[in-house]
PDB file of C-alpha atoms in Angstrom:
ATOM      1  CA  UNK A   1      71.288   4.216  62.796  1.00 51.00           C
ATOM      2  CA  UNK A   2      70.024   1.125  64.080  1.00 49.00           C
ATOM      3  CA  UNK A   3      67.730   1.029  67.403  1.00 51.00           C
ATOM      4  CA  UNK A   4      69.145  -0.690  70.658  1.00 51.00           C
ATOM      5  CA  UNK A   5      70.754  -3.897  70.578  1.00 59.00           C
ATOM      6  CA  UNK A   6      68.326  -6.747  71.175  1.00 65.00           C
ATOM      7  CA  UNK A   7      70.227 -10.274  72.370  1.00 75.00           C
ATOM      8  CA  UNK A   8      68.777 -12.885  70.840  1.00 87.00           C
ATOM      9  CA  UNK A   9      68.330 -16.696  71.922  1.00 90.00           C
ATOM     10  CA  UNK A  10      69.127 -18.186  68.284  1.00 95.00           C
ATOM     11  CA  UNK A  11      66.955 -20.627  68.034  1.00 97.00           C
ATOM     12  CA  UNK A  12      68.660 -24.453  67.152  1.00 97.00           C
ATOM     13  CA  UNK A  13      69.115 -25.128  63.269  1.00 98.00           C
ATOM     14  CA  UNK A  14      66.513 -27.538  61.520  1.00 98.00           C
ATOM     15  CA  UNK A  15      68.075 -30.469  59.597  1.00 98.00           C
ATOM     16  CA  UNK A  16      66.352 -33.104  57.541  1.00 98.00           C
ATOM     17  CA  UNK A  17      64.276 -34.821  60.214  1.00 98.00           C
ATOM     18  CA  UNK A  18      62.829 -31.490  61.737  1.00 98.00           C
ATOM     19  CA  UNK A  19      58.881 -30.758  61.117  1.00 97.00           C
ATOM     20  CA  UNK A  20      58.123 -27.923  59.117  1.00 97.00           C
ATOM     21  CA  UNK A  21      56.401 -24.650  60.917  1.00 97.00           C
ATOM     22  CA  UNK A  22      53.489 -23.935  59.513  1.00 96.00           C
ATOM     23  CA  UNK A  23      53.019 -22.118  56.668  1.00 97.00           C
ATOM     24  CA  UNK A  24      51.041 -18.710  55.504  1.00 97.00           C
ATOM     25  CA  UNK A  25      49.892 -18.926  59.349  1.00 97.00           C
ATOM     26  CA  UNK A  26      50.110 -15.184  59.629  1.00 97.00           C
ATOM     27  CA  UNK A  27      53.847 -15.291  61.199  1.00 98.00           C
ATOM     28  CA  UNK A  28      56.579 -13.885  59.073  1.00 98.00           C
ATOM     29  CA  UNK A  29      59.287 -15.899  58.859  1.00 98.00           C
ATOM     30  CA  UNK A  30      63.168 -15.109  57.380  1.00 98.00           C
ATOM     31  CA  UNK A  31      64.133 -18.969  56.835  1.00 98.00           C
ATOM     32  CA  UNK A  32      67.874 -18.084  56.884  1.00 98.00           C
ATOM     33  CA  UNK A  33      70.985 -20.307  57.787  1.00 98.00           C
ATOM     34  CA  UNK A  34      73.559 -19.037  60.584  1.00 97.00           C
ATOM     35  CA  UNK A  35      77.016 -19.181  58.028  1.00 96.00           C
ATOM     36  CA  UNK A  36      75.481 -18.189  54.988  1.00 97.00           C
ATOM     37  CA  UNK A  37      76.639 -14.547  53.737  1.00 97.00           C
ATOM     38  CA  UNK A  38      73.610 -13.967  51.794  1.00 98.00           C
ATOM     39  CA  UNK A  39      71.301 -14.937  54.576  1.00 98.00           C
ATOM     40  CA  UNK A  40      73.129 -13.044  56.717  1.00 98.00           C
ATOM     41  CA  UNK A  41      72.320  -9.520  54.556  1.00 98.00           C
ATOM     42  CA  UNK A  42      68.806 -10.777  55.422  1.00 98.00           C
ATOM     43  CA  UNK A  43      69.324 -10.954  58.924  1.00 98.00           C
ATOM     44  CA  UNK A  44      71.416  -8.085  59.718  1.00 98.00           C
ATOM     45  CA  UNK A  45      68.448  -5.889  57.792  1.00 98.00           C
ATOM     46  CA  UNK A  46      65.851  -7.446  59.629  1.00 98.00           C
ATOM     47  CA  UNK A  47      68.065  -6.462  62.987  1.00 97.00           C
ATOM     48  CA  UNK A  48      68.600  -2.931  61.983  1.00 97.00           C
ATOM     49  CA  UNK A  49      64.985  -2.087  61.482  1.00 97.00           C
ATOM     50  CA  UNK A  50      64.777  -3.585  64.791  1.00 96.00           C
ATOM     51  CA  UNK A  51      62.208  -6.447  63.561  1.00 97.00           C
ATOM     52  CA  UNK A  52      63.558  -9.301  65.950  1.00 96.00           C
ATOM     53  CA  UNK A  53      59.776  -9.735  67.051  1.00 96.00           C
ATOM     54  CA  UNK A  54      58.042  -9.462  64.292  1.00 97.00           C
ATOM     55  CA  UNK A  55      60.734 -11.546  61.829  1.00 98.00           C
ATOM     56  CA  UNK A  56      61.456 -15.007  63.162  1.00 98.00           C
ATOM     57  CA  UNK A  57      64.358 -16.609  62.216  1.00 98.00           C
ATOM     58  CA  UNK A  58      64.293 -20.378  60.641  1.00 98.00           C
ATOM     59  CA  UNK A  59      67.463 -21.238  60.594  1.00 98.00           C
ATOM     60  CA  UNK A  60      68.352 -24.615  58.247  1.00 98.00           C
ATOM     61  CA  UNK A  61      71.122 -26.711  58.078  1.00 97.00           C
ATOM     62  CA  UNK A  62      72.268 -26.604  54.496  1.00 96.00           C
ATOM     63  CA  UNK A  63      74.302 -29.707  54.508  1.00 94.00           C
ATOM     64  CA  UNK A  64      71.292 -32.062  55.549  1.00 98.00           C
ATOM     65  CA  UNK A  65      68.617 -29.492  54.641  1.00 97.00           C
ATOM     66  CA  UNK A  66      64.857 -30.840  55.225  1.00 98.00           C
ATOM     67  CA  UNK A  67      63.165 -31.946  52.082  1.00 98.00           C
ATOM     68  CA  UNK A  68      59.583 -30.079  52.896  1.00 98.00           C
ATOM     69  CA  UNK A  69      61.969 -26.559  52.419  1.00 98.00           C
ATOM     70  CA  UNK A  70      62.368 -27.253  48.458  1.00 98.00           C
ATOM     71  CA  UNK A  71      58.573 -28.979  48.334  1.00 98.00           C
ATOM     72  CA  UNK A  72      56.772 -26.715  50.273  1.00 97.00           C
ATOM     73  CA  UNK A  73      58.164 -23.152  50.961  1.00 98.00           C
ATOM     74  CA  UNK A  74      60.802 -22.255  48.255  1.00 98.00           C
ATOM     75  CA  UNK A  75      61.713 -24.074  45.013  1.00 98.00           C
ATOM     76  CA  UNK A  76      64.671 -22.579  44.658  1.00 97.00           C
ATOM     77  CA  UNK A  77      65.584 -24.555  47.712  1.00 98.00           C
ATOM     78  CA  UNK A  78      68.117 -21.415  49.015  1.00 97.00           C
ATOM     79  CA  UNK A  79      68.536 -19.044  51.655  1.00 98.00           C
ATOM     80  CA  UNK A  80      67.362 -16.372  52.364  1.00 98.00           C
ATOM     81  CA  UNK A  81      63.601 -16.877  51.639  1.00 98.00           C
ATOM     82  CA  UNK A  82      61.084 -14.293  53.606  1.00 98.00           C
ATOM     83  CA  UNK A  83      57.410 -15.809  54.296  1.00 98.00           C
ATOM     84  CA  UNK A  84      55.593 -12.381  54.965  1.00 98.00           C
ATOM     85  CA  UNK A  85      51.822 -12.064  53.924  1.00 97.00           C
ATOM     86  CA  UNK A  86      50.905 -15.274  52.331  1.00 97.00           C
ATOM     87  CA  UNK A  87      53.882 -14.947  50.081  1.00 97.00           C
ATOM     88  CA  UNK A  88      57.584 -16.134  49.317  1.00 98.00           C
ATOM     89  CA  UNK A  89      60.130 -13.496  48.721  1.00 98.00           C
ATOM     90  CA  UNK A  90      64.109 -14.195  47.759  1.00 98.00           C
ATOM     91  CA  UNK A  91      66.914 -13.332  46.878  1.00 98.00           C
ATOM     92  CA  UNK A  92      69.579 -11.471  49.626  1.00 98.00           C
ATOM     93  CA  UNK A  93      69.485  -7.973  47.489  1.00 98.00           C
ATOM     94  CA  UNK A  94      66.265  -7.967  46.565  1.00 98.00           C
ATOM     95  CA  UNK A  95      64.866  -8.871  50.705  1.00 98.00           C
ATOM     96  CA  UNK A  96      66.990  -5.794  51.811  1.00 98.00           C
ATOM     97  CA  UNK A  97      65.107  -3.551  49.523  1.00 98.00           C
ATOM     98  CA  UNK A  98      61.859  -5.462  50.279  1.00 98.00           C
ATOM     99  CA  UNK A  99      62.384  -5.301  54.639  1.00 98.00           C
ATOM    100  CA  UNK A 100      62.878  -1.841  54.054  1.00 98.00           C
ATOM    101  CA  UNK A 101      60.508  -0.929  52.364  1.00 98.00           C
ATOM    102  CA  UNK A 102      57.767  -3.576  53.729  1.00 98.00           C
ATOM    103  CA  UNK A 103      58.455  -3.004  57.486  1.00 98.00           C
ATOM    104  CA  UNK A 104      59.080  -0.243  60.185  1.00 97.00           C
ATOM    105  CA  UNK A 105      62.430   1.022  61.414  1.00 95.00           C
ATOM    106  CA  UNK A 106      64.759   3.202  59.974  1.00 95.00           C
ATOM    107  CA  UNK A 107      65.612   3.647  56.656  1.00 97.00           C
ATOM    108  CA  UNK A 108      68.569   1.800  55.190  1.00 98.00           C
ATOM    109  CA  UNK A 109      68.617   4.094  52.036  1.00 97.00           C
ATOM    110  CA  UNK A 110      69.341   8.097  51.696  1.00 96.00           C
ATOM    111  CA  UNK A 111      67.401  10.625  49.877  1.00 96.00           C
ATOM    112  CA  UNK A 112      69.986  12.357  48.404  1.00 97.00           C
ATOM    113  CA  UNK A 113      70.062  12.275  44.752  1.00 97.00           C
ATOM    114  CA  UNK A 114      74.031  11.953  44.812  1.00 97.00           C
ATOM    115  CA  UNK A 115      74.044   9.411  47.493  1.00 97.00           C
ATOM    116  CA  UNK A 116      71.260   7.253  45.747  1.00 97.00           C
ATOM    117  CA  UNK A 117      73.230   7.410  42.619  1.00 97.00           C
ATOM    118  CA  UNK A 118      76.717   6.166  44.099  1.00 97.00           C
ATOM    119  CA  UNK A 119      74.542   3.319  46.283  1.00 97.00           C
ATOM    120  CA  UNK A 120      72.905   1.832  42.586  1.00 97.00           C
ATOM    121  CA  UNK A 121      76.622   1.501  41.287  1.00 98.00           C
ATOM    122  CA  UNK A 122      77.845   0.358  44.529  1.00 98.00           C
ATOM    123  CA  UNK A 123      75.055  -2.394  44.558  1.00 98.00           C
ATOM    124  CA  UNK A 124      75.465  -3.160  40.967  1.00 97.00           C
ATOM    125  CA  UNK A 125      78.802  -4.071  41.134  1.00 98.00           C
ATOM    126  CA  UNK A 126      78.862  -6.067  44.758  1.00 98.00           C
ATOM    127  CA  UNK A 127      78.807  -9.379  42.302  1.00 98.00           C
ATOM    128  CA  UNK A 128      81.603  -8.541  40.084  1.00 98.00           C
ATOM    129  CA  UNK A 129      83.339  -7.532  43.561  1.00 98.00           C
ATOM    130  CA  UNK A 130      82.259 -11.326  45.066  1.00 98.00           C
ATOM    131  CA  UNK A 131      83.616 -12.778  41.913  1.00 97.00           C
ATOM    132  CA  UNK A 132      86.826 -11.032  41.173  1.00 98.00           C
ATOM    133  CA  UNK A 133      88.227 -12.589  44.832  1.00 98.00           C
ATOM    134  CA  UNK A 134      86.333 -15.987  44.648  1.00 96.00           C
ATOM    135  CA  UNK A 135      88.219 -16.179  41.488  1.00 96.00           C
ATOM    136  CA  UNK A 136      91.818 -15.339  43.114  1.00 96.00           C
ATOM    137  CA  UNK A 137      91.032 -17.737  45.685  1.00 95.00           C
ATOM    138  CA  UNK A 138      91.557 -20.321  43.190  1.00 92.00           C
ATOM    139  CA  UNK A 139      94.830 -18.583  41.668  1.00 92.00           C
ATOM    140  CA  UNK A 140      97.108 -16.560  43.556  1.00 93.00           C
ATOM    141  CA  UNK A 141      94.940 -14.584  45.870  1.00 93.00           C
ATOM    142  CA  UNK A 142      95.956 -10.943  46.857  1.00 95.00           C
ATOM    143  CA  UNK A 143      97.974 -10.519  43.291  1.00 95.00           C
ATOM    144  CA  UNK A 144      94.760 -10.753  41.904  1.00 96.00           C
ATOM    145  CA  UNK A 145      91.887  -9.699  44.215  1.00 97.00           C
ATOM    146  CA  UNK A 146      93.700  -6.026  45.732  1.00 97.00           C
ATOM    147  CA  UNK A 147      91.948  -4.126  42.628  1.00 97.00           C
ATOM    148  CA  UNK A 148      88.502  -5.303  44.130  1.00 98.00           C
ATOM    149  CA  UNK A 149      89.638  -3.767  47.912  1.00 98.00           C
ATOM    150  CA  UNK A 150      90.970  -0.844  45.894  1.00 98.00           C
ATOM    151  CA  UNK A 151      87.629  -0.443  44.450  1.00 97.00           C
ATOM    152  CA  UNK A 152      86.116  -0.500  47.323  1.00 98.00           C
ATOM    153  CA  UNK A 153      88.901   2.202  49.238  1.00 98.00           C
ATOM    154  CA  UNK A 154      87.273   4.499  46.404  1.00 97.00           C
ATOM    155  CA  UNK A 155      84.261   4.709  47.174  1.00 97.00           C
ATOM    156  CA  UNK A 156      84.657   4.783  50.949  1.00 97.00           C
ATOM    157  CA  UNK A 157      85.987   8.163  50.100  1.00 90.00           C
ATOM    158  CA  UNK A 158      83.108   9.959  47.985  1.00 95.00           C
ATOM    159  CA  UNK A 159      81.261  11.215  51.036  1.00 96.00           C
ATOM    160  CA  UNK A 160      82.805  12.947  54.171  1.00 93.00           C
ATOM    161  CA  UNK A 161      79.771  12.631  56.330  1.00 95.00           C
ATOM    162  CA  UNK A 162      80.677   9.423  58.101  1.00 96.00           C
ATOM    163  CA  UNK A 163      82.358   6.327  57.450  1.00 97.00           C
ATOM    164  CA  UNK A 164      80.320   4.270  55.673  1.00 98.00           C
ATOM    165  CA  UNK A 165      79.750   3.641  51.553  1.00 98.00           C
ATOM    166  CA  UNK A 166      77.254   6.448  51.612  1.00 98.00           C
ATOM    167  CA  UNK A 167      78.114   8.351  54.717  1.00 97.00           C
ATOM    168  CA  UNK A 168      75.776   7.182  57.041  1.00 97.00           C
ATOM    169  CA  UNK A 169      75.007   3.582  57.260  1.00 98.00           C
ATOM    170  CA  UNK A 170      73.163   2.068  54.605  1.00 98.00           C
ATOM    171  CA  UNK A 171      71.855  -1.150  52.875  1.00 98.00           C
ATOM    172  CA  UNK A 172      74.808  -0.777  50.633  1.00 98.00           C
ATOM    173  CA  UNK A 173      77.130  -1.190  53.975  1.00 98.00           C
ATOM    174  CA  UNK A 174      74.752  -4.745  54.080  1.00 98.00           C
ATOM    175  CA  UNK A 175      75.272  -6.038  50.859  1.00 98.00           C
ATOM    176  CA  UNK A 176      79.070  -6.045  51.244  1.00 98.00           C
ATOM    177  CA  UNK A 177      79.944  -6.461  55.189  1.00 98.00           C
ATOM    178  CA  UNK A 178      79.081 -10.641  54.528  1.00 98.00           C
ATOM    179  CA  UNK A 179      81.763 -11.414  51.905  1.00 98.00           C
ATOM    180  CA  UNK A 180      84.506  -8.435  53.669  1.00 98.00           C
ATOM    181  CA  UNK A 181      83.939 -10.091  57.031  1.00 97.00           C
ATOM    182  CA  UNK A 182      84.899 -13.679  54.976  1.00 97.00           C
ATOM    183  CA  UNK A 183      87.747 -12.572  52.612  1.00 97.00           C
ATOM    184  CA  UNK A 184      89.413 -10.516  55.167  1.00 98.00           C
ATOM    185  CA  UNK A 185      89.560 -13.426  57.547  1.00 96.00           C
ATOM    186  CA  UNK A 186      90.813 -15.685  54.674  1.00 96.00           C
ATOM    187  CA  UNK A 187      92.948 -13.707  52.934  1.00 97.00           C
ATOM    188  CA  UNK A 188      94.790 -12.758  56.434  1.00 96.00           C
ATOM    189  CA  UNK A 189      95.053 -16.465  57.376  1.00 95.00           C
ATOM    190  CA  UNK A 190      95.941 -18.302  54.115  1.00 94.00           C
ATOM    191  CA  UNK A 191      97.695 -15.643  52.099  1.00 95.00           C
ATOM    192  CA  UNK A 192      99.085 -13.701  54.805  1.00 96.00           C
ATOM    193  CA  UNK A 193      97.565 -10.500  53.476  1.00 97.00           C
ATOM    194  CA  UNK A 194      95.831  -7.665  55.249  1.00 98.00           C
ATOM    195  CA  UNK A 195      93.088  -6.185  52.959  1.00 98.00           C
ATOM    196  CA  UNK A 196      93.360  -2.979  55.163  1.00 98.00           C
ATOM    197  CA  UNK A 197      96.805  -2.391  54.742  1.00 98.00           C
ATOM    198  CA  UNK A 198      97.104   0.951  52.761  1.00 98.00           C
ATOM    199  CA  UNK A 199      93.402   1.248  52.695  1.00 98.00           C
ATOM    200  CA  UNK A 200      92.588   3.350  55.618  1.00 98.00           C
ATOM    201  CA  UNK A 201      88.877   3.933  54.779  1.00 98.00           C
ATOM    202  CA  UNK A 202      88.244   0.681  54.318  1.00 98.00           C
ATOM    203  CA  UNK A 203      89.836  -0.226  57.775  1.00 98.00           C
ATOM    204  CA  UNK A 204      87.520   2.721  59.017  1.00 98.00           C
ATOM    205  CA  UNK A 205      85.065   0.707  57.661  1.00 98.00           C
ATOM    206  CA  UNK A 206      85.088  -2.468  59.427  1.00 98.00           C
ATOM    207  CA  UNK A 207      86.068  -1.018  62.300  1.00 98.00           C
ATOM    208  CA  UNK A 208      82.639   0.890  62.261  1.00 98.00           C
ATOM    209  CA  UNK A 209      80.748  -1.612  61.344  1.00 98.00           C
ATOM    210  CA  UNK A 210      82.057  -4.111  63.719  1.00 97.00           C
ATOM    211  CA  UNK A 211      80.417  -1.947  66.474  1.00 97.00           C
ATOM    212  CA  UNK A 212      77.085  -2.516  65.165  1.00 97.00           C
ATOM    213  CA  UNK A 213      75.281  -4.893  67.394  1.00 96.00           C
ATOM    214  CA  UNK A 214      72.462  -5.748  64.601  1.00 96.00           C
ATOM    215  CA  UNK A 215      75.939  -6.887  62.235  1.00 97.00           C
ATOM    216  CA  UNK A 216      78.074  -8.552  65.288  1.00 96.00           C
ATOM    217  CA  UNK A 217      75.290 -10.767  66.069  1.00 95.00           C
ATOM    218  CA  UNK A 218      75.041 -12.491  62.618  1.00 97.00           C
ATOM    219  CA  UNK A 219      79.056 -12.699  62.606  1.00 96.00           C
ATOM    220  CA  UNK A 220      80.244 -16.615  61.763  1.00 92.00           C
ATOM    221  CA  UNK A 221      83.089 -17.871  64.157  1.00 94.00           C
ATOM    222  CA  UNK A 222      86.489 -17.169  62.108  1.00 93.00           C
ATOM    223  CA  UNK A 223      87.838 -20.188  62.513  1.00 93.00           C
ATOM    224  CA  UNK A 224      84.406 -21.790  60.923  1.00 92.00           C
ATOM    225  CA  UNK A 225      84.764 -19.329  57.799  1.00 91.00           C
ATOM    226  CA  UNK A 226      88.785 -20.647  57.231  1.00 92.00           C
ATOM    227  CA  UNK A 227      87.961 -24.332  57.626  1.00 93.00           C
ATOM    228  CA  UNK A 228      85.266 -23.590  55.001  1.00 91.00           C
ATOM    229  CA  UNK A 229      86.937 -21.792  52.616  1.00 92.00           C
ATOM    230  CA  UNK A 230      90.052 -24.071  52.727  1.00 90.00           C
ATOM    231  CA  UNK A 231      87.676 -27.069  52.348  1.00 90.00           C
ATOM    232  CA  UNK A 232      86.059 -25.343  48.981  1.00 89.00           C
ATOM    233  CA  UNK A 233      89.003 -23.749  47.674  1.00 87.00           C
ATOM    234  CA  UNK A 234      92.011 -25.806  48.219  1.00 77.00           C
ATOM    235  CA  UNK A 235      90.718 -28.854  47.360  1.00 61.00           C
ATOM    236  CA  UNK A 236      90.167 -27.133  43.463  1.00 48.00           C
ATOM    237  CA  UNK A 237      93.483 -26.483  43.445  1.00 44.00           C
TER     238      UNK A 237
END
């Protein structure tokens, strides 16, 4: 599990008149942005190998991002983006795997054969999950999204060794927690619908992984997630 909770002064997002750090200076740097649900897989695996002082945290304001982030440190011009030995890394799946595997801590993936082989179908089908509710956001929302949670109930319940995807906590528990934390807050709010009613293992779940300092930390204010949401997905509609 993850070592002692380490409280964190965030440090103030950079907008479009901010100087760039420097770059390839030897510090490795997780250029992340505090609302973002794939920059927050980043950050939540950099705080459960317990890397808070050896990863610092750029955080960017994506609405008046600075030019010099596209030009200078990552084309793709999206977050996450990991500066670590005179390189560029991306992409939130790929920088769990890569933190893992590039840094001390514990490790965020089993051993076990059976275990390994649910967390590769677990983490191949986290998009299709992300998609199937995105898309009922823009229709009619729990009639079509409850399959996904249902999904997800499912595998909760393959392994009887704790309460997580896998048993014990894992990157797959990463990969998802972002876009549960959002679409249960939305979904309860807007539609009125609990994704944890008649899912007790995904209620479990949350509940577990809400007690996780290295998760709570990189939690988005609710309110902040349903003023978002309604601003992107109403206004389609």
């Amino acid at each position: 599990m993850a070592p002692p909770a380490v409280v964190e002064n965030l440090p103030p997002s950079l907008n479009s008149s901010a100087e760039q750090p420097p770059l390839f200076d030897g510090t490795t740097r997780l250029y992340t942005c505090y609302t973002c649900p794939f920059a927050q897989r980043a950050w939540i695996t950099r705080n459960c190998k317990g890397l808070q002082d050896k990863i610092k945290l750029v955080p960017l304001n994506l609405q008046d991002r600075p030019a010099w982030y596209k030009e200078k440190v990552y084309p793709m011009n999206k977050v996450p983006a990991l500066e670590h030995n005179g390189k560029i890394v991306g992409e939130s799946l790929d920088l769990i795997k890569y933190v893992d595997s590039n840094f001390e801590g514990p490790s965020l993936f089993p051993d076990d054969p059976e275990k390994r082989k649910l967390g590769r179908e677990l983490w191949s089908h986290v998009d299709e999950f992300m998609k199937i509710v995105y898309t009922s956001f823009k229709g009619e929302g729990p009639k079509e999204c409850g399959s996904a949670f249902d999904h997800l109930e499912s595998a909760l319940g393959k392994f009887e060794d704790g309460p997580f995807f896998l048993g014990q906590f894992s990157g797959v528990d990463i990969a998802y927690i972002p876009f549960v934390e959002r679409f249960q807050v939305y979904l309860s709010e807007v539609w009125k619908y609990d994704i944890t009613a008649g899912r007790p293992k995904l209620a479990a779940w949350i509940e577990e992984m809400n007690k996780i300092d290295a998760y709570k930390q990189t939690k988005t204010d609710p309110i902040e997630l349903v003023e978002y949401y309604k601003m992107r997905f109403t206004a389609q509609q």
